[in-house]
PDB file of C-alpha atoms in Angstrom:
ATOM      1  CA  MET G 247      -0.028   0.032   0.007  1.00 65.00           C
ATOM      2  CA  ASP G 248       1.484   3.306  -1.048  1.00 81.00           C
ATOM      3  CA  THR G 249       1.297   6.628   0.847  1.00 85.00           C
ATOM      4  CA  ALA G 250      -1.695   7.938  -1.155  1.00 83.00           C
ATOM      5  CA  ASP G 251      -3.686   4.751  -0.340  1.00 83.00           C
ATOM      6  CA  GLU G 252      -2.746   5.081   3.352  1.00 86.00           C
ATOM      7  CA  ALA G 253      -3.742   8.721   3.390  1.00 84.00           C
ATOM      8  CA  ALA G 254      -7.081   7.912   1.659  1.00 84.00           C
ATOM      9  CA  ARG G 255      -7.704   5.115   4.212  1.00 88.00           C
ATOM     10  CA  GLY G 256      -6.839   7.412   7.091  1.00 88.00           C
ATOM     11  CA  LEU G 257      -9.203  10.075   5.785  1.00 89.00           C
ATOM     12  CA  THR G 258     -11.993   7.485   5.478  1.00 88.00           C
ATOM     13  CA  ASP G 259     -11.377   6.337   9.021  1.00 88.00           C
ATOM     14  CA  ILE G 260     -11.463   9.884  10.258  1.00 92.00           C
ATOM     15  CA  GLU G 261     -14.628  10.593   8.382  1.00 91.00           C
ATOM     16  CA  GLY G 262     -16.236   7.477   9.854  1.00 86.00           C
ATOM     17  CA  PHE G 263     -15.182   8.459  13.372  1.00 88.00           C
ATOM     18  CA  LEU G 264     -16.559  11.952  12.929  1.00 91.00           C
ATOM     19  CA  TYR G 265     -19.843  10.543  11.587  1.00 88.00           C
ATOM     20  CA  TRP G 266     -20.307   8.229  14.517  1.00 86.00           C
ATOM     21  CA  GLU G 267     -19.311  10.926  17.004  1.00 90.00           C
ATOM     22  CA  ALA G 268     -21.808  13.395  15.509  1.00 91.00           C
ATOM     23  CA  HIS G 269     -24.517  10.674  15.633  1.00 87.00           C
ATOM     24  CA  ARG G 270     -23.680   9.946  19.302  1.00 87.00           C
ATOM     25  CA  ARG G 271     -23.813  13.624  20.233  1.00 91.00           C
ATOM     26  CA  SER G 272     -27.128  14.099  18.383  1.00 91.00           C
ATOM     27  CA  ALA G 273     -28.626  11.106  20.176  1.00 89.00           C
ATOM     28  CA  HIS G 274     -27.299  12.412  23.470  1.00 89.00           C
ATOM     29  CA  HIS G 275     -28.878  15.809  22.766  1.00 92.00           C
ATOM     30  CA  ARG G 276     -32.254  14.257  21.860  1.00 91.00           C
ATOM     31  CA  ALA G 277     -32.237  12.167  25.025  1.00 90.00           C
ATOM     32  CA  ALA G 278     -31.312  15.148  27.197  1.00 90.00           C
ATOM     33  CA  GLU G 279     -34.178  17.196  25.704  1.00 91.00           C
ATOM     34  CA  PHE G 280     -36.607  14.350  26.360  1.00 89.00           C
ATOM     35  CA  ALA G 281     -35.425  13.705  29.902  1.00 89.00           C
ATOM     36  CA  ALA G 282     -35.658  17.507  30.677  1.00 89.00           C
ATOM     37  CA  ARG G 283     -39.287  17.483  29.714  1.00 90.00           C
ATOM     38  CA  VAL G 284     -40.260  14.567  31.962  1.00 88.00           C
ATOM     39  CA  THR G 285     -41.134  15.933  35.404  1.00 88.00           C
ATOM     40  CA  GLY G 286     -40.278  14.166  38.611  1.00 90.00           C
ATOM     41  CA  LEU G 287     -37.058  12.545  37.524  1.00 88.00           C
ATOM     42  CA  SER G 288     -33.966  12.799  39.578  1.00 91.00           C
ATOM     43  CA  GLU G 289     -30.631  13.776  37.916  1.00 92.00           C
ATOM     44  CA  GLY G 290     -29.515  10.186  38.123  1.00 92.00           C
ATOM     45  CA  GLN G 291     -32.696   8.978  36.398  1.00 92.00           C
ATOM     46  CA  LYS G 292     -32.310  11.573  33.635  1.00 91.00           C
ATOM     47  CA  ALA G 293     -28.675  10.456  33.157  1.00 91.00           C
ATOM     48  CA  GLU G 294     -29.715   6.824  32.994  1.00 93.00           C
ATOM     49  CA  ILE G 295     -32.411   7.615  30.410  1.00 91.00           C
ATOM     50  CA  GLU G 296     -29.863   9.582  28.370  1.00 91.00           C
ATOM     51  CA  TRP G 297     -27.300   6.767  28.592  1.00 92.00           C
ATOM     52  CA  TRP G 298     -29.819   4.097  27.610  1.00 93.00           C
ATOM     53  CA  TYR G 299     -31.112   6.073  24.671  1.00 91.00           C
ATOM     54  CA  VAL G 300     -27.668   6.838  23.300  1.00 91.00           C
ATOM     55  CA  GLU G 301     -26.564   3.190  23.642  1.00 92.00           C
ATOM     56  CA  GLU G 302     -29.782   2.029  21.938  1.00 93.00           C
ATOM     57  CA  GLN G 303     -29.269   4.426  19.054  1.00 90.00           C
ATOM     58  CA  ILE G 304     -25.703   3.276  18.584  1.00 88.00           C
ATOM     59  CA  ARG G 305     -26.842  -0.394  18.549  1.00 92.00           C
ATOM     60  CA  VAL G 306     -29.575   0.389  16.002  1.00 92.00           C
ATOM     61  CA  SER G 307     -27.115   2.373  13.821  1.00 86.00           C
ATOM     62  CA  ARG G 308     -24.602  -0.475  13.930  1.00 88.00           C
ATOM     63  CA  ARG G 309     -27.215  -3.004  12.903  1.00 94.00           C
ATOM     64  CA  MET G 310     -28.446  -0.826  10.104  1.00 92.00           C
ATOM     65  CA  SER G 311     -24.876  -0.203   8.871  1.00 89.00           C
ATOM     66  CA  GLN G 312     -24.118  -3.948   9.031  1.00 94.00           C
ATOM     67  CA  HIS G 313     -27.322  -4.712   7.180  1.00 96.00           C
ATOM     68  CA  MET G 314     -26.539  -2.115   4.512  1.00 94.00           C
ATOM     69  CA  ALA G 315     -22.989  -3.388   4.088  1.00 94.00           C
ATOM     70  CA  ALA G 316     -24.239  -6.967   3.703  1.00 96.00           C
ATOM     71  CA  HIS G 317     -26.811  -5.744   1.140  1.00 97.00           C
ATOM     72  CA  PHE G 318     -24.208  -3.782  -0.793  1.00 95.00           C
ATOM     73  CA  ALA G 319     -21.916  -6.814  -0.852  1.00 96.00           C
ATOM     74  CA  ALA G 320     -24.704  -9.014  -2.104  1.00 97.00           C
ATOM     75  CA  VAL G 321     -25.565  -6.524  -4.866  1.00 97.00           C
ATOM     76  CA  GLU G 322     -21.895  -6.206  -5.784  1.00 97.00           C
ATOM     77  CA  LYS G 323     -21.558  -9.977  -5.968  1.00 97.00           C
ATOM     78  CA  TYR G 324     -24.643 -10.241  -8.162  1.00 97.00           C
ATOM     79  CA  HIS G 325     -23.433  -7.563 -10.559  1.00 97.00           C
ATOM     80  CA  ALA G 326     -19.907  -9.047 -10.660  1.00 97.00           C
ATOM     81  CA  LYS G 327     -21.496 -12.460 -11.594  1.00 97.00           C
ATOM     82  CA  ARG G 328     -23.746 -10.839 -14.213  1.00 97.00           C
ATOM     83  CA  TYR G 329     -20.830  -8.878 -15.711  1.00 97.00           C
ATOM     84  CA  ALA G 330     -18.740 -12.033 -15.968  1.00 97.00           C
ATOM     85  CA  GLN G 331     -21.658 -13.742 -17.852  1.00 97.00           C
ATOM     86  CA  LEU G 332     -21.986 -10.804 -20.216  1.00 97.00           C
ATOM     87  CA  ARG G 333     -18.240 -10.721 -20.733  1.00 97.00           C
ATOM     88  CA  ARG G 334     -18.183 -14.461 -21.670  1.00 97.00           C
ATOM     89  CA  GLY G 335     -21.040 -13.880 -24.102  1.00 97.00           C
ATOM     90  CA  VAL G 336     -19.196 -10.994 -25.773  1.00 97.00           C
ATOM     91  CA  TYR G 337     -15.995 -13.049 -26.017  1.00 97.00           C
ATOM     92  CA  GLY G 338     -17.908 -15.919 -27.547  1.00 97.00           C
ATOM     93  CA  ALA G 339     -19.701 -13.629 -30.029  1.00 97.00           C
ATOM     94  CA  THR G 340     -16.377 -11.919 -30.942  1.00 97.00           C
ATOM     95  CA  THR G 341     -14.779 -15.324 -31.504  1.00 97.00           C
ATOM     96  CA  LEU G 342     -17.613 -16.435 -33.752  1.00 97.00           C
ATOM     97  CA  ILE G 343     -17.518 -13.226 -35.752  1.00 97.00           C
ATOM     98  CA  ALA G 344     -13.692 -13.498 -36.171  1.00 97.00           C
ATOM     99  CA  LEU G 345     -14.013 -17.061 -37.339  1.00 97.00           C
ATOM    100  CA  ALA G 346     -16.800 -16.138 -39.749  1.00 96.00           C
ATOM    101  CA  MET G 347     -14.618 -13.275 -41.171  1.00 97.00           C
ATOM    102  CA  LEU G 348     -11.596 -15.614 -41.373  1.00 96.00           C
ATOM    103  CA  SER G 349     -13.734 -18.214 -43.251  1.00 95.00           C
ATOM    104  CA  LEU G 350     -15.059 -15.507 -45.632  1.00 95.00           C
ATOM    105  CA  CYS G 351     -11.528 -14.213 -46.308  1.00 94.00           C
ATOM    106  CA  ILE G 352     -10.339 -17.738 -47.012  1.00 94.00           C
ATOM    107  CA  ALA G 353     -13.298 -18.359 -49.336  1.00 93.00           C
ATOM    108  CA  VAL G 354     -12.612 -15.126 -51.193  1.00 93.00           C
ATOM    109  CA  ILE G 355      -8.887 -15.952 -51.556  1.00 92.00           C
ATOM    110  CA  LEU G 356      -9.618 -19.455 -52.753  1.00 91.00           C
ATOM    111  CA  GLY G 357     -12.318 -18.208 -55.034  1.00 87.00           C
ATOM    112  CA  THR G 358     -10.058 -15.679 -56.738  1.00 86.00           C
ATOM    113  CA  ALA G 359      -7.122 -18.125 -56.938  1.00 77.00           C
ATOM    114  CA  GLY G 360      -9.051 -20.827 -58.773  1.00 64.00           C
TER     115      GLY G 360
END
C-alpha cells in the first residue's frame, strides 16, 4: 500500500469516526431534551435515560450499517457475476464473428485463386 492509499484510508477512518461521534452527540442531545421534559425525575434517572437512549441508538445504527454493508456486498456479488456472464457472451460472439470473417476471407482468396 503506497502513501496515497494510506492517506485515503486514514481520511476514510477519520470521516467514519466523525460521523459516529456526531451521531452519538445528536442522540445524547435528543435524550437530554426528552429527559428534561419529563417531570419528577432525579438527575440520576435523567442520566440513566440519556445513557440508555444513546446506547440504543448506537446499537440500532450499527445493525443498520451492518445490514446495508451486507446488502451492498450481495448486490456487488450479483453484478460481478452478471458482468462475468456478459463478458463471456461478448468473448464468444467476438470469437464467432472473427471465425466467420476468417472463413469469408479464405473463401474469397480461394475463389479468386481458382
